[in-house]
Amino acid sequence: MSVGLLSPGTRRRLLQGQAGALPEPPSSSVAIFISSTVSDMDAEREALQSTAYPEVQSFCQKHGLMFEVVDLRWGIQDTQATDHMTTELCLEELDRCQKTSLGPAFVALLGDQYGPCPVPTLIEEKEWETLKAQLITRPGDLELVAHHFQRDENTVPPTYVLQALGTRETHGPEEATLTSVLRRGAQEARKLGLITQEQWHRYYRSVIEWEIERGLLSLTDGDQGATVFLREIRDLNKHILEDCTLKMVDRLADGCLDTDAQNLLSNLKGRIADTQPGVLKAHHLPWSRDLVNPQNKAHARYLKALGEQFVARANHQILQRLQELEAGRQELAWLYQEIRHHLRLSVEATRTFCGRQELLAQVGQRLLQSNNHPHTPLVLFGPPGIGKTALMCKLAEQVPGLLGCKTVTILRLLGTSQMSCDAPSLLQSICFQVCLAYGLPLPPAQVLEVHTRVVQFFHTLLHTVSCRNFESLVILLDSVDDVDSIHRARRVPWLPSKCPPRVHLILSACSGQQGVLDTVQQTLMDPESYWEVKPLSSNQGQEMIQLLLTASRRTLSPGQRDLLWASLPECGHPGQLRLAFEEARKWASFIVPAPLASTAEEAMHQLCARLEQTHGQLLVARVLGYIVSSRQGVSEAELKDILSLDDEVLQAVYQDWTPPSKELLRFPPLLWVRLRRDLGNCLARRPVDGFTLLAIAHRQLAEVVRERYLLGPEKAKRHGMLADFFLGTWSQGTKKLITLPLVGKPLNLDRKVAPQPLWFSDTVANLRKLKELPYHLLHSGRIQELKQEVLGNMNWISCRGVSGGIESLLDDFDLYAPHVDCLEVGLVREALQLCRPAVELRGMERSILYTEILARLHFFATSHPALVGQLCQQAQSWFRECPHPVLVPLGGFLQPPGGPLLVTLTGCHKGITAMAWSLEEKLLVVGTQDGIVAVWDMEEQQVIHILTGHTGEVRCVKVFAKGTQAISASKDRTLRLWNLLSGQEKFTIWDGGSKDPTESQSWSLHVDEAKKVVYSASSSKVSAWNLETAELVFHILRDTSDPWICTAVLASRATLLTVSEGSVLSLWSSATGKVQGKQHLSGIKEETPTCGVLVQKPGQMVIGFSKGSISLVSSEGDSLMEKLPEAVGFLVVSEDESLLAAGFGRSVRIFLADSQRFHRFMATDLEHEDTVETAVFGPENNLIVTGSRDALIQVWSLSEQGTLLDILEGVGAPVSLLAQSGALVASASQQSSSFKVWDLTYIQKPRVSAPFLDRTGLTAMSHNGSYIYFPKIGDKNKVIIWDLAEGEEQDALDTSSEVRCLEVAEQAKLLFTGLISGIVLVFPLNSRQDVTCIPPPEARKAVNCMALSKGEECLAIAYDNIVLVLDIINPRDPCPVIDGPIYTFYTQLPVTISSVAVLADYRVIYGMTNGDLFLYECANSKVFPLEAHGSRVTCVEVSHKEQLAVSGSEEALLCLWDLQACKWKFEMSYTNSYCRGVQCACFSKDDKYVYAGLRDRSIIVWSVLDGTLLAIQFVHAIVNRIIPTSNGFIAPTRHGYLIRERFQCPSSRASQQDPLKNFKKAVWMVKSRQREELAAAAGTLQDSGLGNAQRNKCKSNKHSQVCLIV
């Protein structure tokens, strides 16, 4: 039954954690059981092996299915095939295939042999007595039967067990005689009605009839994937007695025809034809003496047809079943399958549970007592095998009875499924189950993409459930040792230190040397959280054994029972008891067993020794070695393939007989099935990636396997073979040499193992290869291959990233890169880390990954050719073959590895309002607008605690106690003290008094660790609280209407200072809160304080004021320190208090301290393009980092007198917070949930490419991007000429006035500089002489923008409301001439011009700040309004043929204009949740496309032909200008890099992907005028856009005279 058929009641029961009757989960494997007689169908089986199976396997792989053929008669001797135990195994395997296979499960190859009838292995007591009564008259027969069957009283009821049938030589005759005797007895009993028809059949059915009966005839629900291929030979009866024919039919021991068998065969064929005619596929062959000769053409045609029919039938059945599943597929099927998996295991684990009643009662009492108040999670610990899993499952079963029937119980037996092996998947599945069980919104996609957000969502979810105050939630996580990430972590970040009321978390962990319990203890520090699981009592152990025996319908003789207890004195170890049971259940009552092992380890060794004795040491060693060596387990199909590649195993198998084929060689599946059966419960089946994998169930057994079979070089050999398999080294027809004992010469044979491409189809990745291959390459010591095939293979990186996400890809690099001593691997890993923001925004697509890697690593392609260079070449090859429109990087233009950005991290919360470092513990504490305090481990770059409690914005966070504690103040008027290591809240302080919302909240904190006091200050009061008792020390209340602006505590002088809005300085005792004095600040008049900073050593406070004054205040008085031009926005002091930074407007001024005061450090201020919000000093005071409202972070050198070292891009929002810890600086914004961490040590490192430092966006380029021109930072009267190839400033042009805009005429080799004075200076690019000056039309009119016509024949200069049009005479001459204005016109509008474009025929297009757009014909003095935009027009560009124009605005609207008709042709509105607005645009050289740079830091490509959005590329920085090239464009960015790209668009775009497919909350709408007019003409105006919403109606285009001609 598929998941899609789950009823609502079943789904509800699953979500609540109730087991009950559960349907079978759907399978992701195709397992076909092949039934045939031993020797009759050799040619058919080989033909299917050679051609048919590989085709079906390929079909399965393309649909994400595992393919397996179960042919237990392949590669074995006849005696093995007819062994009485083989029949049982065949039927068991057949049942497995029917249970697990999706589609075809059973194929019978039926010819002219019926095959031998096996002797029953067991005969029940009652049936035995009946047979005995019929044989009593024949003493010889009775003696024969009694000799071969022995009574076993240990079965319930007793049975008679078949004993071994002599030697190999006597086996056949003995079995034939025994079969004949039993048949006669059964026949007589049946005639008398003493046995049933079914019992009689047990003596008269051959193996193939048993299999066909089980696989087809007994089915009640259709054929269920069964097929019978019937081979019929014409005229066979005419030649039946000829020697050549007798080989093909059943013969008696004397060689004569077995007529009984022929009759039974005939009856079998008739039954198939009568009951299931649809499954019968008959093939008719003419009789010939050499029928099975390979040279026989008729037989060859038959084999070919058989293979084709097998493939067609199997593929059809698979496809049909897939379609059924798809039709019935249920949303979140993966979740229900995961829940069901753990509940099934739970039912099994509790079936024989006994004892532990006292512990269960104690845990139940703990749950009840803590249900209504916060409490710590509970950890059950004990040694491996002590019974923790069974106890956890029993707890899950009993919880609803304890806490109420509506309690939601979530159980995960960790490590038993793919989703329970790693923390991200585990938390996701738990969050989904909780949300669905409680009817809460599911976690959004943006949360699921990043593990740290999932952790935060999980913590928040627990509190949400708690607040419902209704149903309790109990989460039980068994065996946290099996979560991969815990072994590599210092803490368990997702584990809450406290559970809220009605939420319980119970874990189990192994005690011992693995260290996982120690890791958990780093998070949960309360000793009362840990409860030890102790051994069972002796009586409880005996009870457990008895329960297990009863469940398996077995018992023991008194002597055996005594032996068992003697071997296990006082044993209360459930794991060892179960091992003892597995041995004892095999004991028949008539045998005397050997004593059992006394310890679990000895028992495991004893098990291995027994297996070796039965199956051979080599086979046992290899099978168990491969399973233990695998990373997640191996499937049965994989294991049989791997054994088929192991030459030593094959040589041992084929020691006494030769394989059945001369072309291919496989491991006989029967040998594996026998071993698997004897392993029993020692093997666990785990669902991983939709497949069922085999793993060792017991840790102790895995350790014993490593000790016995994987020591020294053996371990590397096993991993090497697994690596070869997952590499596909010997697949797809590649033959492998082997020398078999009986052949004596090397044979080159095809092993027919599964192919292992990275992609099985366009959408189905080879997940097994992705996860297993790097693991085995590493552990086999093949490091070079690990680098080439995995870490340095773009195909592998792309496949892993697209199929598993960026987190999985980075996890792999973190796992394997430390073992590879290679700088280049580190570069790749850092490049992947840097591409995270793009992936989070756009989703993981191949084009994004290839772009990010190429644009970041291209800088290193030449210097590191071995790995990075190869990666870049692979990326370029992929772009060349990409079938979709795509932008192809032609060089590096994104921040390369080794740069300043360490990581970008995003939380599941609102904007960030406070930050503080814990330097000692390497933690970053973040306070947010929604009251969350998040603690980040910056070594592991993940959240370790989500501290909830505040209900309002966190205003301030202080870290103290050597980085182990923090105190936070919130708008909710509370202070909360936190332990940063445990994540527990120590206490909460209500610091508000009145709940009046108009009253100011806490806004500053000061911690005095020596006195153990924390001071909190607001505008109306100052409070002091004891840090240990949370008791109030004192309150100071404001007694006037003059609010306090600044507060400081001078610890050395035991004084507290407050400065009020009215400039009153008050002094208070920091011990008692008593006033010590008040005075008015004497040096300040008519100003109010705006900010302050404490300078502790001299006992002073620096105060900034609203009109720019800075005053130095102490208990002795105040003095004016400096007068700034604007209000002081912030003040910060360096750690050693030697430097002070004052922010005002767009500038920062630096001061240096001496013995008395601060004085100005530099003659010039640090100037910015927007208001400066914050600053921090770097380590050793040699740097200062500033953040401004334009989202830029700037790094300045203080040792070089304020030289700007770098411009960094923030998180796309005003930089309101900077926090420094050593060389690390964290930057954040109140408008974003993301923050970035920067490493300032990069300043001292050599850089592969020095970016140009422009923050104005006024860049121009010449010589195809070789030179960049931009205003100099700090002196906009100069234009820097930047040599891009050399990465350095080549020259500077002095303009004598601030530069407002720049334009380059490439053909004329001229640089036009528009100045704030209104002058335009024209510099020849090849000379620094002969500068031309174009004067303004009016005095003091600043130039707003300029534009050149496409042929550079004319220039337009726009001022606020005036436009000049000038001729450039002979632009291609070495000395072009610029005449005075040909045309000048006024706009006569109250708004100013924001953008302009000019055509060769003197038509001018200009856009205004209010969104108006006009086309002006200078020659005719006519103006045409082009109505479209509703906000500032940011760019206007004309096509190269000057027939079209494009305009863009701040509302993210792009319009394409037909300049002949003066009408819009297309409108494209493009918005997303991240940012809005168009920055720049241009036409491609052939005018087919529009390239546009958007303010969301992306570039789009728009089709001029039909308005289609062709491509989007996130470039991490705003693009200032786009200039077309012959096949793409170049564009400078705010990061200081030049984007150089080729646009590649296939001629046919029929299969084009949606560029916005994975874009988060992006909306793209296109309107076509032609379509709207056609729709209007038809009277049915409708949405003709290509997006998903219609914008405003089409606006009319009317002529209007608004310009005054001069």
Tab-separated table of N, CA, C and O in Angstrom, residues 212-266:
chain	number	residue	atom	x	y	z
A	212	ILE	N	6.259	-20.964	-8.755
A	212	ILE	CA	5.180	-20.409	-9.568
A	212	ILE	C	3.892	-20.324	-8.748
A	212	ILE	O	3.113	-19.373	-8.892
A	213	GLU	N	3.668	-21.300	-7.905
A	213	GLU	CA	2.494	-21.261	-7.027
A	213	GLU	C	2.557	-20.026	-6.124
A	213	GLU	O	1.585	-19.290	-5.998
A	214	ARG	N	3.715	-19.804	-5.501
A	214	ARG	CA	3.874	-18.682	-4.573
A	214	ARG	C	3.919	-17.349	-5.318
A	214	ARG	O	3.353	-16.360	-4.855
A	215	GLY	N	4.590	-17.329	-6.461
A	215	GLY	CA	4.784	-16.060	-7.163
A	215	GLY	C	3.673	-15.672	-8.098
A	215	GLY	O	3.614	-14.529	-8.541
A	216	LEU	N	2.746	-16.610	-8.407
A	216	LEU	CA	1.717	-16.292	-9.399
A	216	LEU	C	0.360	-16.900	-9.057
A	216	LEU	O	-0.622	-16.185	-8.882
A	217	LEU	N	0.302	-18.220	-8.955
A	217	LEU	CA	-0.993	-18.896	-8.910
A	217	LEU	C	-1.752	-18.638	-7.618
A	217	LEU	O	-2.984	-18.703	-7.607
A	218	SER	N	-1.049	-18.390	-6.524
A	218	SER	CA	-1.737	-18.169	-5.253
A	218	SER	C	-2.142	-16.717	-5.041
A	218	SER	O	-2.750	-16.390	-4.017
A	219	LEU	N	-1.801	-15.855	-5.993
A	219	LEU	CA	-2.113	-14.431	-5.837
A	219	LEU	C	-3.601	-14.210	-6.019
A	219	LEU	O	-4.234	-14.795	-6.892
A	220	THR	N	-4.150	-13.333	-5.207
A	220	THR	CA	-5.582	-13.022	-5.305
A	220	THR	C	-5.835	-11.657	-5.929
A	220	THR	O	-6.949	-11.340	-6.302
A	221	ASP	N	-4.790	-10.845	-6.044
A	221	ASP	CA	-4.938	-9.474	-6.545
A	221	ASP	C	-4.164	-9.311	-7.846
A	221	ASP	O	-3.113	-8.679	-7.911
A	222	GLY	N	-4.664	-9.914	-8.943
A	222	GLY	CA	-4.009	-9.793	-10.234
A	222	GLY	C	-2.700	-10.541	-10.287
A	222	GLY	O	-2.401	-11.405	-9.463
A	223	ASP	N	-1.881	-10.197	-11.273
A	223	ASP	CA	-0.607	-10.909	-11.429
A	223	ASP	C	0.501	-10.311	-10.572
A	223	ASP	O	1.528	-10.918	-10.350
A	224	GLN	N	0.304	-9.044	-10.088
A	224	GLN	CA	1.289	-8.394	-9.201
A	224	GLN	C	2.716	-8.501	-9.739
A	224	GLN	O	3.640	-8.892	-9.037
A	225	GLY	N	2.895	-8.137	-10.980
A	225	GLY	CA	4.233	-8.073	-11.539
A	225	GLY	C	4.834	-9.409	-11.896
A	225	GLY	O	6.063	-9.546	-11.880
A	226	ALA	N	4.034	-10.411	-12.210
A	226	ALA	CA	4.553	-11.731	-12.561
A	226	ALA	C	4.514	-11.929	-14.072
A	226	ALA	O	3.645	-11.403	-14.769
A	227	THR	N	5.463	-12.684	-14.576
A	227	THR	CA	5.534	-13.034	-15.994
A	227	THR	C	6.096	-14.450	-16.119
A	227	THR	O	7.032	-14.805	-15.399
A	228	VAL	N	5.504	-15.226	-17.021
A	228	VAL	CA	6.015	-16.565	-17.313
A	228	VAL	C	6.388	-16.620	-18.787
A	228	VAL	O	5.542	-16.416	-19.660
A	229	PHE	N	7.660	-16.851	-19.052
A	229	PHE	CA	8.125	-17.044	-20.437
A	229	PHE	C	8.168	-18.536	-20.696
A	229	PHE	O	8.907	-19.276	-20.036
A	230	LEU	N	7.365	-18.962	-21.666
A	230	LEU	CA	7.211	-20.392	-21.957
A	230	LEU	C	7.937	-20.720	-23.258
A	230	LEU	O	7.679	-20.106	-24.303
A	231	ARG	N	8.839	-21.669	-23.184
A	231	ARG	CA	9.533	-22.133	-24.382
A	231	ARG	C	8.935	-23.474	-24.788
A	231	ARG	O	9.003	-24.444	-24.028
A	232	GLU	N	8.345	-23.504	-25.970
A	232	GLU	CA	7.747	-24.746	-26.482
A	232	GLU	C	8.455	-25.156	-27.772
A	232	GLU	O	8.621	-24.328	-28.680
A	233	ILE	N	8.863	-26.422	-27.829
A	233	ILE	CA	9.575	-26.950	-29.003
A	233	ILE	C	8.609	-27.812	-29.796
A	233	ILE	O	8.041	-28.782	-29.278
A	234	ARG	N	8.418	-27.409	-31.022
A	234	ARG	CA	7.498	-28.157	-31.890
A	234	ARG	C	8.032	-29.575	-32.147
A	234	ARG	O	9.234	-29.787	-32.292
A	235	ASP	N	7.109	-30.505	-32.215
A	235	ASP	CA	7.431	-31.916	-32.523
A	235	ASP	C	8.370	-32.541	-31.495
A	235	ASP	O	9.071	-33.502	-31.789
A	236	LEU	N	8.406	-31.989	-30.292
A	236	LEU	CA	9.288	-32.550	-29.282
A	236	LEU	C	8.893	-33.985	-28.937
A	236	LEU	O	9.752	-34.856	-28.753
A	237	ASN	N	7.569	-34.252	-28.888
A	237	ASN	CA	7.119	-35.594	-28.509
A	237	ASN	C	7.566	-36.650	-29.513
A	237	ASN	O	7.747	-37.822	-29.158
A	238	LYS	N	7.729	-36.242	-30.765
A	238	LYS	CA	8.165	-37.203	-31.780
A	238	LYS	C	9.602	-37.638	-31.536
A	238	LYS	O	10.006	-38.727	-31.967
A	239	HIS	N	10.371	-36.796	-30.900
A	239	HIS	CA	11.800	-37.074	-30.688
A	239	HIS	C	12.120	-37.225	-29.208
A	239	HIS	O	13.282	-37.122	-28.820
A	240	ILE	N	11.083	-37.471	-28.411
A	240	ILE	CA	11.259	-37.409	-26.969
A	240	ILE	C	12.270	-38.397	-26.436
A	240	ILE	O	12.908	-38.177	-25.419
A	241	LEU	N	12.434	-39.535	-27.116
A	241	LEU	CA	13.318	-40.574	-26.586
A	241	LEU	C	14.715	-40.525	-27.186
A	241	LEU	O	15.550	-41.383	-26.868
A	242	GLU	N	14.958	-39.535	-28.031
A	242	GLU	CA	16.304	-39.417	-28.596
A	242	GLU	C	17.248	-38.827	-27.550
A	242	GLU	O	16.847	-38.044	-26.705
A	243	ASP	N	18.501	-39.226	-27.660
A	243	ASP	CA	19.477	-38.793	-26.639
A	243	ASP	C	19.576	-37.282	-26.521
A	243	ASP	O	19.670	-36.726	-25.426
A	244	CYS	N	19.557	-36.608	-27.665
A	244	CYS	CA	19.714	-35.151	-27.619
A	244	CYS	C	18.518	-34.481	-26.948
A	244	CYS	O	18.635	-33.400	-26.369
A	245	THR	N	17.372	-35.148	-27.021
A	245	THR	CA	16.182	-34.565	-26.406
A	245	THR	C	16.101	-34.873	-24.926
A	245	THR	O	15.619	-34.068	-24.137
A	246	LEU	N	16.561	-36.039	-24.536
A	246	LEU	CA	16.479	-36.414	-23.124
A	246	LEU	C	17.203	-35.433	-22.213
A	246	LEU	O	16.890	-35.319	-21.041
A	247	LYS	N	18.181	-34.719	-22.767
A	247	LYS	CA	18.885	-33.724	-21.956
A	247	LYS	C	17.975	-32.551	-21.594
A	247	LYS	O	18.240	-31.822	-20.654
A	248	MET	N	16.895	-32.381	-22.348
A	248	MET	CA	16.024	-31.228	-22.166
A	248	MET	C	14.771	-31.551	-21.374
A	248	MET	O	13.957	-30.665	-21.109
A	249	VAL	N	14.568	-32.805	-21.013
A	249	VAL	CA	13.376	-33.207	-20.274
A	249	VAL	C	13.809	-33.910	-18.992
A	249	VAL	O	14.984	-34.190	-18.783
A	250	ASP	N	12.808	-34.209	-18.150
A	250	ASP	CA	13.103	-34.889	-16.882
A	250	ASP	C	13.405	-36.358	-17.117
A	250	ASP	O	12.694	-37.046	-17.862
A	251	ARG	N	14.453	-36.826	-16.458
A	251	ARG	CA	14.832	-38.231	-16.566
A	251	ARG	C	14.912	-38.853	-15.186
A	251	ARG	O	15.188	-38.188	-14.203
A	252	LEU	N	14.682	-40.163	-15.174
A	252	LEU	CA	14.833	-40.911	-13.932
A	252	LEU	C	16.301	-41.199	-13.686
A	252	LEU	O	17.161	-40.918	-14.524
A	253	ALA	N	16.578	-41.808	-12.531
A	253	ALA	CA	17.969	-42.098	-12.180
A	253	ALA	C	18.632	-43.012	-13.190
A	253	ALA	O	19.845	-42.949	-13.412
A	254	ASP	N	17.823	-43.881	-13.859
A	254	ASP	CA	18.399	-44.807	-14.846
A	254	ASP	C	18.516	-44.178	-16.223
A	254	ASP	O	18.870	-44.848	-17.195
A	255	GLY	N	18.200	-42.874	-16.346
A	255	GLY	CA	18.328	-42.187	-17.618
A	255	GLY	C	17.077	-42.193	-18.462
A	255	GLY	O	17.033	-41.565	-19.518
A	256	CYS	N	16.045	-42.897	-18.040
A	256	CYS	CA	14.807	-42.971	-18.814
A	256	CYS	C	13.948	-41.726	-18.566
A	256	CYS	O	14.137	-40.994	-17.597
A	257	LEU	N	12.987	-41.523	-19.436
A	257	LEU	CA	12.080	-40.391	-19.344
A	257	LEU	C	11.227	-40.512	-18.088
A	257	LEU	O	10.662	-41.564	-17.789
A	258	ASP	N	11.110	-39.415	-17.359
A	258	ASP	CA	10.281	-39.359	-16.154
A	258	ASP	C	8.895	-38.887	-16.568
A	258	ASP	O	8.618	-37.698	-16.685
A	259	THR	N	8.020	-39.835	-16.804
A	259	THR	CA	6.685	-39.491	-17.314
A	259	THR	C	5.849	-38.770	-16.266
A	259	THR	O	5.032	-37.896	-16.603
A	260	ASP	N	6.040	-39.155	-14.973
A	260	ASP	CA	5.284	-38.457	-13.929
A	260	ASP	C	5.616	-36.967	-13.924
A	260	ASP	O	4.728	-36.105	-13.802
A	261	ALA	N	6.904	-36.672	-14.035
A	261	ALA	CA	7.312	-35.270	-14.055
A	261	ALA	C	6.735	-34.550	-15.265
A	261	ALA	O	6.299	-33.388	-15.170
A	262	GLN	N	6.711	-35.229	-16.434
A	262	GLN	CA	6.160	-34.609	-17.639
A	262	GLN	C	4.670	-34.318	-17.476
A	262	GLN	O	4.168	-33.282	-17.920
A	263	ASN	N	3.963	-35.250	-16.816
A	263	ASN	CA	2.539	-35.023	-16.583
A	263	ASN	C	2.317	-33.844	-15.628
A	263	ASN	O	1.425	-33.012	-15.845
A	264	LEU	N	3.117	-33.791	-14.550
A	264	LEU	CA	2.993	-32.674	-13.610
A	264	LEU	C	3.314	-31.338	-14.292
A	264	LEU	O	2.676	-30.315	-14.024
A	265	LEU	N	4.308	-31.356	-15.180
A	265	LEU	CA	4.663	-30.145	-15.935
A	265	LEU	C	3.510	-29.708	-16.819
A	265	LEU	O	3.173	-28.523	-16.909
A	266	SER	N	2.901	-30.671	-17.487
A	266	SER	CA	1.773	-30.363	-18.361
A	266	SER	C	0.624	-29.754	-17.565
A	266	SER	O	-0.013	-28.785	-17.997
